[in-house]
Amino acid sequence: MKTFCGRANPTTGSMEWLEEGEDYDYHQEIARSRYADMLHDKDRNVKYYQGIRAAVSRVKERGEKAIVLDIGTGTGLLSMMAASAGADFCYAIEVFKPMANAAVKIVEKNGFSDKIKVINKHSTEVTVGPDGDMQCRANILVTELFDTELIGEGALPTYEHAHKYLVQEGCEAVPHRATVYVQLVESKRMWSWKKLFPVHVEAEDGEKILVPPSEMENCPGVPSVCDIQLNQMPLSDFTTLSDVVAMFSVDFSRPVQSASTYYRVQLESVKSGKAQIVLSWWDIDMDPSGMINCTMAPYWVKPTSALQWRDHWMQCVYFLPNEEPVLQGEKLYLTACRDEYSVWYNLQKAREGENKADEEEHKADVRVESPVCRCRAHLLWNRARFGQLNDQNRTRQYVKSLRKVLKTDSVCLCISDGSLLPVLAHYLGAKQPSRIDLYHPHELWQALFKANHLEDKIKIIEVHPELLKSSHLEDKEISVLVGEPFFTTSLLPWHNLYFWYARTAVSTHLASNVTVLPQSASLHMMIVEFQDLWRIRSPCGICEGFDVQTMDDMIKDSLNFRESREAEPHPLWEYPCKSLSDPREVLTFDFTKTVPQHCLSTEGSVKLLRKGKSHGAVLWMEYHLAADVSISTGLMQMSNEKGNCEWNPHCKQAVYFFSSVIESEILSDPTAVTYAINFDTKTGEIAMDFKL
Ligand code: SAH
């Protein structure tokens, strides 16, 4: 079966119809899946194995047969552990067909076909009885259905159903329980992912300050979880205001309720400050005694030596609806509200001389409904975009270069999504800057402009660049065309080259001496060794003694499904790596001219200057705003002896994983990596090939 999928090309902006076979979606899913990362998670695997062995022994000691239900079996790993531990029979449920097929193969290859039945169904469709999928209810429930927020993948409704219909009362469960922990912190850095801070602009006639409207200040934001590698957040970027406390626990061996509810704990601030953020993570006890514990606790809670790197489970950042000043020793109530799939937090102060009755009263005014963004900014801007807009350093670069090119009679047009550049241009003296914007929520801009008395100062033109008419510009020619460039549809760094296509589309409206800012962009590349990220794309082979190569082959197949392997976006500030080569500029894009008809390509080789494993190449864009002002969306700094890199914290970089890794030794005769990179100006795609 073939289906036509329509999509707007993120780089060229044109609408394309692609013919996709039915395999397409699942290849994408497998190629970018977290299965490899889970199989590399030694700490998780070892503890599951210990927990499963202990559960099987407890059942056997009671003289019962051990019947296992493994919901979401994936590769079949946990069922194979159970079978090896002596379970009499395992029902391995997997909803995702390609995975269920792989599980059948893996189970067979490891010789467990007579002990494990793979059932390709969602667990809620599974039947029990003589003619059912399962002969009888199970007495051991094994699952791994957790995401960073614990419940985001639907663990609660799945458990609720399983206890009602699929397992015996008093069954053993691995894991036995999960506990969610929280810590209250103040952090300007993380708060800047949720709030727009005042933007300061040094203009000729003094400092101008753009302030956020009150709607935005008081907006609770969106309930979607912000999951990050908290271990990459230095202690200097936040202040802890409370101890770590257990917020709530779920016992998986008893009936589980998934209906919305809330939990509250009393805290005492350990420091005075502004309560802004709740940091959260969880742990799971694989057995009832809590002796086999697998925790996501970050480095300042847990000794660094015991940290297991993993990407499938990270830590959560929750933004409180409003920042709350707290005093050292002050008593606070923190409430976690949850529905079936997500969690959100509220903070309240305990009143002086509070008693039990007051506490009850507090409970009544707990806001349990999930946060809804009223200001629209949280729907338009993600946390990285907020961070970028709040980056005063970045703003300064734009101000510096705008100041160089703007004149009082400049006709300034900005092409970038939801950009503040026209506001900067206005503050710097441009008469009526306008902005082409297709995705702007009126309410947001009206409120922002109103709060800053800019209502009639900036014009928003709602047309595609190709459809721009002279009348939109009051028959004036554009003398200054600006862009950050930033577009919400961009996934990979070069997708923002859409600016070039848009610039080409509006060519007839440009004055002959137009200034384009940025004047050009360049694509940069560097070969790196990742500290950990390599795991997510690296074959596993044998996992805890089980041969899972079938899974490796399947991932490899899916990666090769597209003719050319693709680069993938990752925010590298969260994923440390060291450079093995110097950074190199590989392609340049001249925005003062239109997009050429021909392809842009380059070939060359880079020397590996350091000892290490070449896991892949990192690629990023730099924008040249004016003669001596550039902005990098990738590498910010590199310490030369060791090759440690500092990356732009508000952008994702492109990572191209090599299909095989080479290890370079101390280099008297340096190894070289040759590359060929081609930018197809018709499709806007970048194809690349590397030879080691
Ligand atoms: N158990 C494996 C894989 C865990 S990933 C391991 O530990 O390595 C979770 C898997 O559960 C995914 O493959 C997903 O497709 C599947 N899944 C999630 N919810 C499910 C449900 N309710 N019924 C069946 N499969 C489910």
XYZ file of C-alpha atoms and ligand atoms in Angstrom:
718
model
C 0.000 0.000 0.000
C 1.199 3.495 -0.841
C -0.002 6.709 0.655
C 0.601 10.276 -0.415
C 1.709 12.498 2.406
C 1.537 16.233 1.966
C 4.011 18.402 3.820
C 5.525 21.831 3.571
C 9.220 21.564 2.871
C 10.844 23.252 5.887
C 13.700 24.762 3.858
C 12.126 25.785 0.551
C 8.639 26.402 1.974
C 7.000 24.697 -1.006
C 4.264 22.107 -0.619
C 5.331 18.622 -1.562
C 3.479 15.390 -2.051
C 5.550 12.398 -1.175
C 4.594 8.857 -1.944
C 5.263 6.801 1.140
C 4.933 3.057 1.469
C 3.237 1.758 4.580
C 6.668 0.846 5.906
C 7.687 4.464 6.061
C 6.236 5.346 9.448
C 7.506 2.343 11.232
C 11.009 2.686 9.775
C 11.067 6.223 11.113
C 9.851 4.989 14.464
C 12.419 2.201 14.700
C 15.333 4.241 13.374
C 14.747 6.973 15.941
C 13.512 4.712 18.736
C 14.840 4.442 22.253
C 15.158 0.651 22.186
C 18.930 0.729 21.700
C 19.317 3.210 24.537
C 17.258 0.953 26.848
C 19.291 -2.097 25.934
C 22.496 -0.170 26.751
C 21.080 0.855 30.140
C 23.030 -1.643 32.204
C 21.787 -0.362 35.558
C 18.156 -0.773 34.464
C 18.705 -4.220 32.972
C 20.636 -5.621 35.931
C 18.050 -4.385 38.410
C 15.110 -5.699 36.407
C 16.850 -9.062 36.261
C 17.431 -9.071 40.042
C 13.837 -8.034 40.704
C 12.435 -10.654 38.344
C 14.552 -13.424 39.892
C 13.402 -12.421 43.366
C 9.714 -12.324 42.302
C 9.920 -15.755 40.629
C 11.533 -17.228 43.781
C 8.859 -15.748 46.044
C 6.115 -17.333 43.941
C 7.967 -20.660 43.795
C 8.489 -20.615 47.553
C 4.720 -20.413 47.932
C 4.564 -23.599 45.852
C 2.791 -21.862 42.973
C 3.523 -21.964 39.283
C 5.086 -18.705 38.112
C 2.931 -17.232 35.333
C 4.303 -13.931 34.042
C 2.537 -11.110 32.243
C 5.051 -8.808 30.526
C 3.231 -5.743 29.180
C 5.162 -3.935 26.454
C 7.743 -6.612 25.883
C 9.669 -4.782 23.135
C 12.539 -7.124 22.322
C 11.160 -9.729 24.755
C 14.021 -8.998 27.142
C 12.115 -9.017 30.442
C 10.206 -12.209 29.497
C 13.481 -13.947 28.645
C 14.838 -12.872 32.034
C 11.739 -14.348 33.690
C 11.993 -17.601 31.735
C 15.684 -17.926 32.656
C 14.807 -17.244 36.276
C 12.538 -20.295 36.211
C 9.117 -18.863 35.337
C 6.766 -21.559 34.066
C 5.191 -19.437 31.361
C 5.297 -15.826 30.088
C 2.732 -13.872 28.147
C 4.634 -11.137 26.362
C 2.323 -8.374 25.111
C 3.477 -5.871 22.513
C 1.216 -3.473 20.654
C 3.718 -2.281 18.017
C 3.668 -4.883 15.252
C 7.258 -4.667 13.985
C 8.459 -5.019 17.578
C 6.152 -7.963 18.288
C 7.567 -9.670 15.172
C 11.102 -8.959 16.327
C 10.270 -10.315 19.789
C 9.089 -13.607 18.247
C 12.409 -13.935 16.398
C 14.527 -12.981 19.390
C 12.659 -15.349 21.726
C 13.121 -18.176 19.222
C 16.804 -17.446 18.657
C 17.410 -17.569 22.408
C 15.526 -20.858 22.735
C 12.519 -19.686 24.748
C 9.714 -20.321 22.234
C 8.079 -22.959 24.441
C 8.050 -20.683 27.488
C 7.116 -17.299 26.004
C 4.033 -16.454 23.968
C 4.280 -13.116 22.172
C 0.893 -11.462 21.705
C 0.674 -8.559 19.285
C -2.066 -6.572 20.990
C -2.584 -3.619 23.240
C -2.845 -5.019 26.759
C -6.414 -3.753 27.119
C -7.429 -6.026 24.206
C -5.917 -9.158 25.713
C -8.389 -11.893 26.687
C -8.125 -14.512 29.451
C -9.741 -17.970 29.435
C -9.516 -21.391 27.801
C -9.891 -19.832 24.302
C -8.275 -16.546 25.231
C -4.838 -15.102 24.606
C -3.922 -16.126 28.148
C -5.043 -19.417 29.658
C -5.281 -17.915 33.117
C -4.462 -14.762 35.018
C -0.787 -14.177 35.755
C 0.738 -13.971 39.226
C 3.780 -11.930 38.226
C 3.329 -8.577 36.472
C 6.404 -7.234 34.746
C 6.411 -3.980 32.811
C 8.573 -1.139 31.682
C 6.066 1.442 30.521
C 7.622 4.522 32.047
C 8.787 7.759 30.562
C 10.714 10.599 32.154
C 7.506 11.811 33.801
C 6.767 8.202 34.886
C 3.148 8.188 33.704
C 3.361 9.907 30.314
C 3.264 6.698 28.305
C 0.034 5.554 29.911
C 1.399 3.283 32.651
C -1.507 4.087 35.017
C -4.456 3.089 32.800
C -2.504 0.029 31.651
C -1.902 -1.078 35.263
C -5.476 -0.271 36.224
C -6.771 -2.534 33.473
C -4.231 -5.297 34.129
C -5.189 -5.541 37.802
C -8.864 -5.729 36.908
C -8.602 -8.323 34.173
C -5.202 -9.901 33.639
C -3.451 -10.632 36.944
C -4.381 -12.373 40.192
C -5.066 -10.516 43.401
C -1.909 -10.318 45.475
C 0.342 -10.762 42.452
C 4.020 -9.915 42.483
C 4.990 -6.869 40.459
C 8.368 -5.905 39.011
C 8.872 -3.064 39.586
C 7.044 -3.202 42.891
C 6.651 0.535 43.378
C 7.629 3.897 41.949
C 8.220 7.098 43.890
C 8.291 10.607 42.461
C 10.684 13.075 44.138
C 10.702 16.843 43.984
C 12.961 19.720 44.923
C 12.011 23.379 44.854
C 14.556 25.666 43.192
C 15.196 29.187 41.980
C 16.845 29.372 38.584
C 17.036 32.350 36.304
C 18.238 30.091 33.534
C 15.311 27.659 33.714
C 12.769 30.384 34.461
C 13.871 32.033 31.201
C 12.382 28.996 29.407
C 8.917 29.952 30.549
C 8.815 33.740 30.987
C 9.699 36.518 28.612
C 12.070 38.810 30.473
C 12.186 42.524 29.686
C 14.305 43.094 26.578
C 16.785 45.953 26.914
C 17.786 47.911 23.821
C 20.410 50.648 23.804
C 19.036 53.206 21.360
C 20.426 56.614 20.311
C 17.982 58.387 22.591
C 18.508 56.168 25.620
C 17.603 52.709 26.770
C 14.313 51.207 25.583
C 12.774 48.288 27.427
C 10.269 45.893 25.931
C 8.148 44.435 28.718
C 5.953 41.346 28.618
C 2.199 41.987 28.904
C 0.438 41.041 32.167
C -1.389 38.213 30.342
C 1.987 36.596 29.771
C 3.262 37.328 33.272
C 0.324 35.544 34.864
C -0.005 32.709 32.371
C 0.302 29.206 33.865
C 1.799 27.916 30.598
C 1.272 24.493 29.087
C 1.146 21.132 30.874
C 3.616 19.393 28.564
C 6.586 18.151 30.541
C 9.990 19.730 30.102
C 12.389 16.792 30.228
C 16.112 17.410 30.268
C 19.438 15.864 31.140
C 19.575 17.617 34.479
C 23.054 16.236 35.061
C 24.297 18.799 32.534
C 22.906 21.702 34.562
C 25.757 23.161 36.648
C 25.095 23.962 40.316
C 25.813 27.613 39.554
C 22.648 27.753 37.408
C 20.169 27.149 40.230
C 19.669 27.495 43.979
C 17.905 24.760 45.913
C 15.203 26.159 48.190
C 14.044 22.876 49.718
C 15.323 19.424 50.526
C 14.444 16.569 48.214
C 11.057 15.164 49.225
C 9.018 12.160 48.094
C 5.910 13.579 46.425
C 3.923 10.411 45.776
C 4.307 6.657 45.298
C 2.464 4.057 43.265
C 2.348 0.424 44.417
C 2.155 -1.645 41.244
C 1.355 -4.913 43.037
C -2.116 -3.658 44.027
C -5.012 -2.226 42.034
C -3.968 1.117 40.541
C -6.311 4.056 39.996
C -5.632 6.228 36.996
C -8.332 8.865 37.601
C -7.138 12.450 38.171
C -6.008 13.196 41.681
C -3.545 15.295 43.649
C -0.915 14.840 46.330
C 0.467 17.421 48.728
C 3.503 17.667 50.917
C 4.611 20.220 53.449
C 8.029 21.733 52.854
C 10.203 24.097 54.770
C 12.376 26.392 52.691
C 16.027 25.855 53.478
C 16.917 29.225 51.995
C 15.271 32.504 51.113
C 14.698 33.049 47.435
C 12.206 32.978 44.600
C 10.408 29.651 44.213
C 10.068 29.234 40.458
C 10.779 25.668 39.471
C 10.070 22.168 40.716
C 12.761 19.718 39.677
C 11.504 16.163 39.672
C 12.606 12.594 39.037
C 11.549 9.162 40.156
C 12.930 5.846 41.293
C 11.583 2.336 41.104
C 11.984 -0.392 43.694
C 12.184 -3.703 41.921
C 11.213 -5.623 45.078
C 8.938 -4.900 48.084
C 11.869 -4.430 50.493
C 13.336 -1.620 48.408
C 16.730 -3.302 48.243
C 16.849 -3.225 44.446
C 16.454 0.411 43.566
C 16.865 2.103 40.185
C 16.928 5.883 40.472
C 16.977 8.878 38.144
C 18.296 11.137 40.924
C 20.664 13.817 39.570
C 24.312 14.196 40.507
C 23.901 16.475 43.505
C 21.598 13.926 45.152
C 23.515 10.822 44.213
C 27.268 10.196 44.094
C 28.471 10.891 40.562
C 30.278 7.559 40.435
C 26.930 5.756 40.609
C 25.319 7.670 37.730
C 24.077 5.664 34.787
C 23.712 7.685 31.622
C 20.419 7.162 29.850
C 18.320 9.158 27.458
C 15.046 7.254 27.671
C 14.588 8.406 31.289
C 15.789 11.865 32.246
C 14.570 14.422 34.783
C 11.658 16.868 34.683
C 11.519 20.615 35.040
C 8.100 21.957 36.090
C 7.404 25.665 36.080
C 5.254 27.007 38.892
C 2.379 29.192 37.610
C 3.972 32.224 39.288
C 7.207 32.906 41.059
C 6.766 32.968 44.833
C 9.195 34.721 47.179
C 9.949 32.466 50.147
C 11.882 33.016 53.377
C 14.247 30.580 54.976
C 12.326 28.356 57.391
C 8.955 29.273 55.906
C 6.370 26.463 55.710
C 5.002 25.740 52.276
C 2.578 23.303 50.705
C 3.526 21.820 47.383
C 0.753 20.135 45.430
C 1.254 17.710 42.577
C -1.860 17.335 40.454
C -2.076 14.649 37.861
C -4.428 13.257 35.285
C -3.889 9.927 33.541
C -0.842 11.089 31.611
C 0.694 14.219 33.085
C 1.646 16.042 36.263
C 1.708 19.729 37.212
C 2.543 21.631 40.374
C 1.232 24.409 42.628
C 2.824 26.045 45.627
C 0.993 27.605 48.569
C 2.211 29.226 51.745
C 1.085 27.853 55.069
C -0.504 30.603 57.117
C 0.740 31.629 60.552
C -0.365 29.245 63.341
C -1.963 26.895 60.872
C -3.950 23.989 62.280
C -5.490 20.871 60.827
C -8.769 22.575 59.932
C -6.926 25.260 57.949
C -5.044 22.594 56.171
C -8.324 21.031 55.067
C -9.414 24.433 53.870
C -6.209 24.710 51.837
C -7.005 21.456 50.160
C -10.262 22.918 48.942
C -8.534 25.708 47.057
C -5.967 23.524 45.384
C -6.169 24.225 41.706
C -6.548 20.805 40.155
C -7.415 21.672 36.594
C -4.521 21.335 34.211
C -2.741 24.551 33.185
C -3.986 26.214 30.020
C -1.883 28.818 28.250
C -3.971 31.980 28.008
C -1.342 34.323 26.590
C -0.617 32.107 23.551
C 3.121 32.621 23.882
C 3.566 29.150 25.364
C 1.794 27.671 22.376
C 3.944 29.608 19.916
C 7.331 29.438 21.631
C 8.889 26.319 23.062
C 11.311 26.472 25.969
C 14.377 26.850 23.742
C 12.749 29.733 21.892
C 11.924 31.481 25.163
C 15.533 30.995 26.200
C 16.729 32.414 22.888
C 14.495 35.487 23.079
C 15.707 36.073 26.646
C 19.359 35.806 25.653
C 20.522 39.407 26.084
C 23.844 38.639 24.508
C 22.152 37.471 21.355
C 19.866 40.528 21.360
C 22.935 42.756 21.654
C 24.418 41.245 18.491
C 21.257 42.022 16.537
C 21.064 45.522 17.990
C 24.695 46.164 17.114
C 24.242 45.099 13.520
C 20.807 46.694 13.039
C 22.257 49.962 14.263
C 24.841 49.769 11.493
C 22.328 49.356 8.692
C 19.183 51.235 9.724
C 18.474 54.811 8.700
C 15.456 56.882 9.696
C 13.941 56.450 6.240
C 14.624 52.690 6.076
C 11.771 50.524 4.888
C 12.411 47.486 6.980
C 10.825 44.076 6.475
C 11.490 41.154 8.769
C 10.974 37.550 7.740
C 11.088 35.251 10.774
C 8.411 33.593 12.879
C 7.240 35.520 15.915
C 10.356 37.639 15.889
C 11.096 40.642 18.068
C 13.467 42.085 15.435
C 10.885 44.574 14.124
C 10.524 45.900 17.681
C 14.298 46.302 17.926
C 14.293 48.000 14.515
C 11.589 50.382 15.668
C 13.495 51.267 18.851
C 16.555 51.911 16.697
C 14.697 54.394 14.546
C 13.140 52.534 11.630
C 9.846 54.213 10.751
C 7.344 51.429 10.392
C 9.016 48.068 10.305
C 6.839 45.211 9.143
C 7.071 41.488 9.534
C 5.819 38.650 7.394
C 4.242 36.155 9.715
C 1.843 33.358 9.043
C 1.580 31.759 12.424
C 1.118 34.653 14.746
C -1.624 34.583 17.361
C -3.277 38.015 17.294
C -3.954 38.049 21.012
C -0.278 37.657 21.850
C 0.983 40.467 19.632
C -1.878 42.797 20.428
C -1.146 42.382 24.119
C 2.617 42.723 23.668
C 2.288 45.809 21.469
C -0.297 47.354 23.776
C 1.850 46.845 26.866
C 4.653 48.691 25.081
C 2.646 51.350 23.220
C 3.646 49.918 19.884
C 0.154 49.348 18.442
C 0.564 51.372 15.282
C 4.332 51.136 15.111
C 4.794 47.658 13.722
C 2.870 46.065 10.924
C 2.306 42.348 10.620
C 1.724 41.123 7.081
C -0.068 37.817 6.932
C 0.943 36.445 3.545
C 3.344 33.894 2.201
C 6.436 35.683 0.893
C 5.560 34.646 -2.700
C 2.256 36.472 -2.368
C 3.670 39.715 -1.039
C 2.247 42.677 -2.974
C 3.442 46.255 -3.226
C 0.225 47.320 -1.521
C 1.308 45.459 1.622
C 4.313 47.766 1.679
C 2.360 50.884 0.720
C 4.165 50.797 -2.622
C 7.540 51.299 -1.031
C 10.627 49.311 -1.832
C 12.281 47.391 0.972
C 15.630 48.902 1.865
C 16.478 46.627 4.783
C 15.444 42.979 4.835
C 16.090 41.253 8.147
C 15.669 37.796 9.619
C 17.041 36.040 12.687
C 16.446 33.717 10.838
C 14.087 31.542 12.849
C 11.141 29.453 11.714
C 8.981 27.210 13.869
C 8.936 24.544 11.139
C 12.724 24.108 11.276
C 14.011 20.898 12.767
C 17.553 20.762 11.431
C 19.839 23.819 11.512
C 19.773 24.393 7.734
C 15.970 24.428 7.585
C 16.206 28.089 8.619
C 17.652 28.669 5.130
C 13.987 29.156 4.340
C 14.930 32.792 4.882
C 16.946 32.613 1.644
C 13.981 31.204 -0.285
C 11.667 33.819 1.172
C 14.225 36.518 0.304
C 14.256 35.165 -3.256
C 10.457 35.219 -3.378
C 10.263 38.880 -2.348
C 13.110 39.974 -4.684
C 10.932 42.229 -6.820
C 10.127 44.330 -3.740
C 13.734 44.941 -2.781
C 15.458 48.226 -3.518
C 18.522 47.898 -5.749
C 20.768 48.843 -2.839
C 18.923 46.693 -0.308
C 20.758 45.560 2.810
C 20.063 41.963 3.782
C 20.720 41.039 7.387
C 22.121 38.454 7.885
C 24.155 38.979 4.738
C 25.156 35.328 4.617
C 25.132 32.063 6.474
C 27.613 29.249 6.657
C 27.406 25.590 7.477
C 30.058 24.295 9.859
C 31.150 20.780 10.620
C 33.296 19.009 13.172
C 34.099 15.369 13.948
C 33.356 14.434 17.553
C 33.539 11.732 20.158
C 30.436 11.653 22.336
C 30.712 10.920 26.002
C 27.397 9.009 25.936
C 25.090 9.958 23.080
C 26.675 7.306 20.833
C 24.706 4.679 22.767
C 21.373 5.652 21.239
C 22.506 4.540 17.781
C 24.949 1.818 18.650
C 24.233 -1.927 18.284
C 23.903 -3.876 21.500
C 24.553 -7.482 20.443
C 24.210 -9.324 23.731
C 22.139 -7.862 26.562
C 22.448 -9.543 29.990
C 23.304 -12.773 28.206
C 20.453 -12.598 25.676
C 21.132 -12.264 21.980
C 19.258 -9.180 20.750
C 21.096 -8.798 17.473
C 17.808 -9.094 15.585
C 16.940 -5.714 17.087
C 20.278 -4.244 15.984
C 19.678 -5.505 12.439
C 16.203 -4.074 12.435
C 17.455 -0.637 13.490
C 20.196 -0.792 10.861
C 17.628 -1.696 8.217
C 15.446 1.213 9.149
C 18.402 3.600 9.121
C 19.267 2.450 5.608
C 15.662 2.590 4.469
C 16.175 6.047 3.070
C 18.843 6.111 0.363
C 20.952 8.544 2.242
C 21.245 8.357 5.968
C 20.036 11.506 7.600
C 21.375 13.812 10.237
C 19.254 14.173 13.346
C 18.711 17.153 15.647
C 20.036 17.066 19.232
C 20.553 19.877 21.768
C 24.245 19.210 22.385
C 24.521 21.256 25.567
C 22.790 18.217 27.092
C 25.115 15.709 25.431
C 28.816 16.338 26.065
C 31.292 15.515 23.354
C 34.871 16.345 22.534
C 36.074 17.538 19.197
C 38.447 15.281 17.305
C 38.930 17.690 14.411
C 38.994 21.438 14.073
C 35.640 22.999 13.222
C 35.405 23.702 9.521
C 33.216 25.949 7.424
C 31.947 23.713 4.632
C 29.323 25.712 2.711
C 28.300 29.357 2.505
C 24.983 30.838 1.479
C 24.939 34.366 0.133
C 21.702 36.061 1.135
C 22.547 39.201 -0.836
C 21.819 37.111 -3.944
C 18.861 34.885 -4.769
C 18.986 31.105 -4.347
C 20.945 29.741 -7.328
C 19.564 27.105 -9.682
C 22.551 24.826 -9.285
C 23.443 22.670 -6.293
C 26.063 23.793 -3.808
C 28.527 21.080 -3.040
C 31.829 20.617 -1.372
C 34.332 17.871 -0.762
C 37.374 17.648 1.379
C 39.001 15.973 4.280
C 39.542 16.870 7.909
C 42.368 15.606 10.034
C 41.684 13.890 13.329
C 43.807 15.824 15.782
C 43.023 13.989 18.978
C 42.959 10.482 20.277
C 39.403 9.204 20.444
C 36.474 7.478 18.813
C 34.896 9.214 15.844
C 31.216 8.685 16.503
C 29.956 11.203 14.027
C 29.951 14.706 12.653
C 28.160 17.671 14.188
C 26.850 20.349 11.838
C 25.490 23.803 12.626
C 24.816 27.165 11.025
C 26.422 30.515 11.645
C 24.776 33.746 10.560
C 26.838 36.709 9.521
C 24.753 39.683 10.537
C 27.160 42.419 9.580
C 30.820 42.792 8.703
C 32.118 41.755 12.121
C 29.037 40.373 13.876
C 28.219 36.686 13.654
C 25.889 34.425 15.561
C 26.594 30.745 15.993
C 23.744 28.291 16.508
C 26.296 25.609 17.296
C 29.780 25.785 18.714
C 30.248 28.700 21.105
C 33.618 27.824 22.536
C 36.173 25.075 22.577
C 38.900 24.415 25.099
C 41.786 23.489 22.891
C 43.850 21.036 24.927
C 41.051 18.599 25.606
C 38.616 19.499 22.858
C 35.664 19.993 25.220
C 32.960 21.958 23.480
C 30.420 24.503 24.595
C 27.262 24.579 22.482
C 24.576 27.173 21.974
C 22.069 26.243 24.708
C 19.005 27.412 22.760
C 19.513 25.512 19.521
C 19.613 21.954 18.373
C 22.598 20.943 16.306
C 22.594 18.281 13.569
C 24.311 15.017 14.374
C 25.290 12.595 11.657
C 26.230 9.270 13.235
C 28.868 7.308 11.326
C 27.843 3.732 10.596
C 31.137 2.496 11.963
C 33.377 4.085 14.528
C 37.110 4.521 14.109
C 39.501 4.860 16.945
C 42.330 7.241 16.359
C 45.524 6.820 18.336
C 48.082 9.446 19.268
C 48.709 10.877 15.905
C 52.096 11.190 14.393
C 50.452 10.526 11.073
C 46.922 11.873 11.546
C 43.991 9.948 10.133
C 41.677 11.934 7.909
C 37.938 11.797 7.413
C 36.840 12.673 3.907
C 33.453 14.219 3.332
C 31.161 15.158 0.495
C 28.293 17.509 1.261
C 25.676 18.590 -1.208
C 22.969 21.200 -0.789
C 20.283 20.650 -3.381
C 18.784 24.090 -3.916
C 15.634 22.588 -5.498
C 14.718 20.347 -2.570
C 16.516 22.280 0.157
C 18.019 19.022 1.360
C 21.561 18.452 2.475
C 23.006 15.059 1.626
C 26.275 14.002 3.134
C 28.699 11.198 2.945
C 31.710 10.520 5.123
C 34.545 8.068 4.657
C 36.833 7.143 7.479
N 10.086 -4.389 27.896
C 11.082 -3.926 26.958
C 10.600 -2.759 26.131
C 10.089 -1.566 26.901
S 9.569 -0.249 25.860
C 12.348 -3.598 27.697
O 12.276 -3.363 28.895
O 13.428 -3.566 27.106
C 7.843 -0.261 26.080
C 7.105 -1.074 25.013
O 5.776 -1.227 25.458
C 7.013 -0.441 23.656
O 7.468 -1.369 22.717
C 5.521 -0.139 23.451
O 5.129 -0.339 22.102
C 4.867 -1.157 24.359
N 3.579 -0.830 24.996
C 3.301 0.273 25.734
N 2.077 0.187 26.285
C 1.563 -1.000 25.918
C 0.333 -1.665 26.181
N -0.589 -1.135 26.996
N 0.117 -2.873 25.610
C 1.067 -3.441 24.826
N 2.258 -2.848 24.533
C 2.511 -1.652 25.071
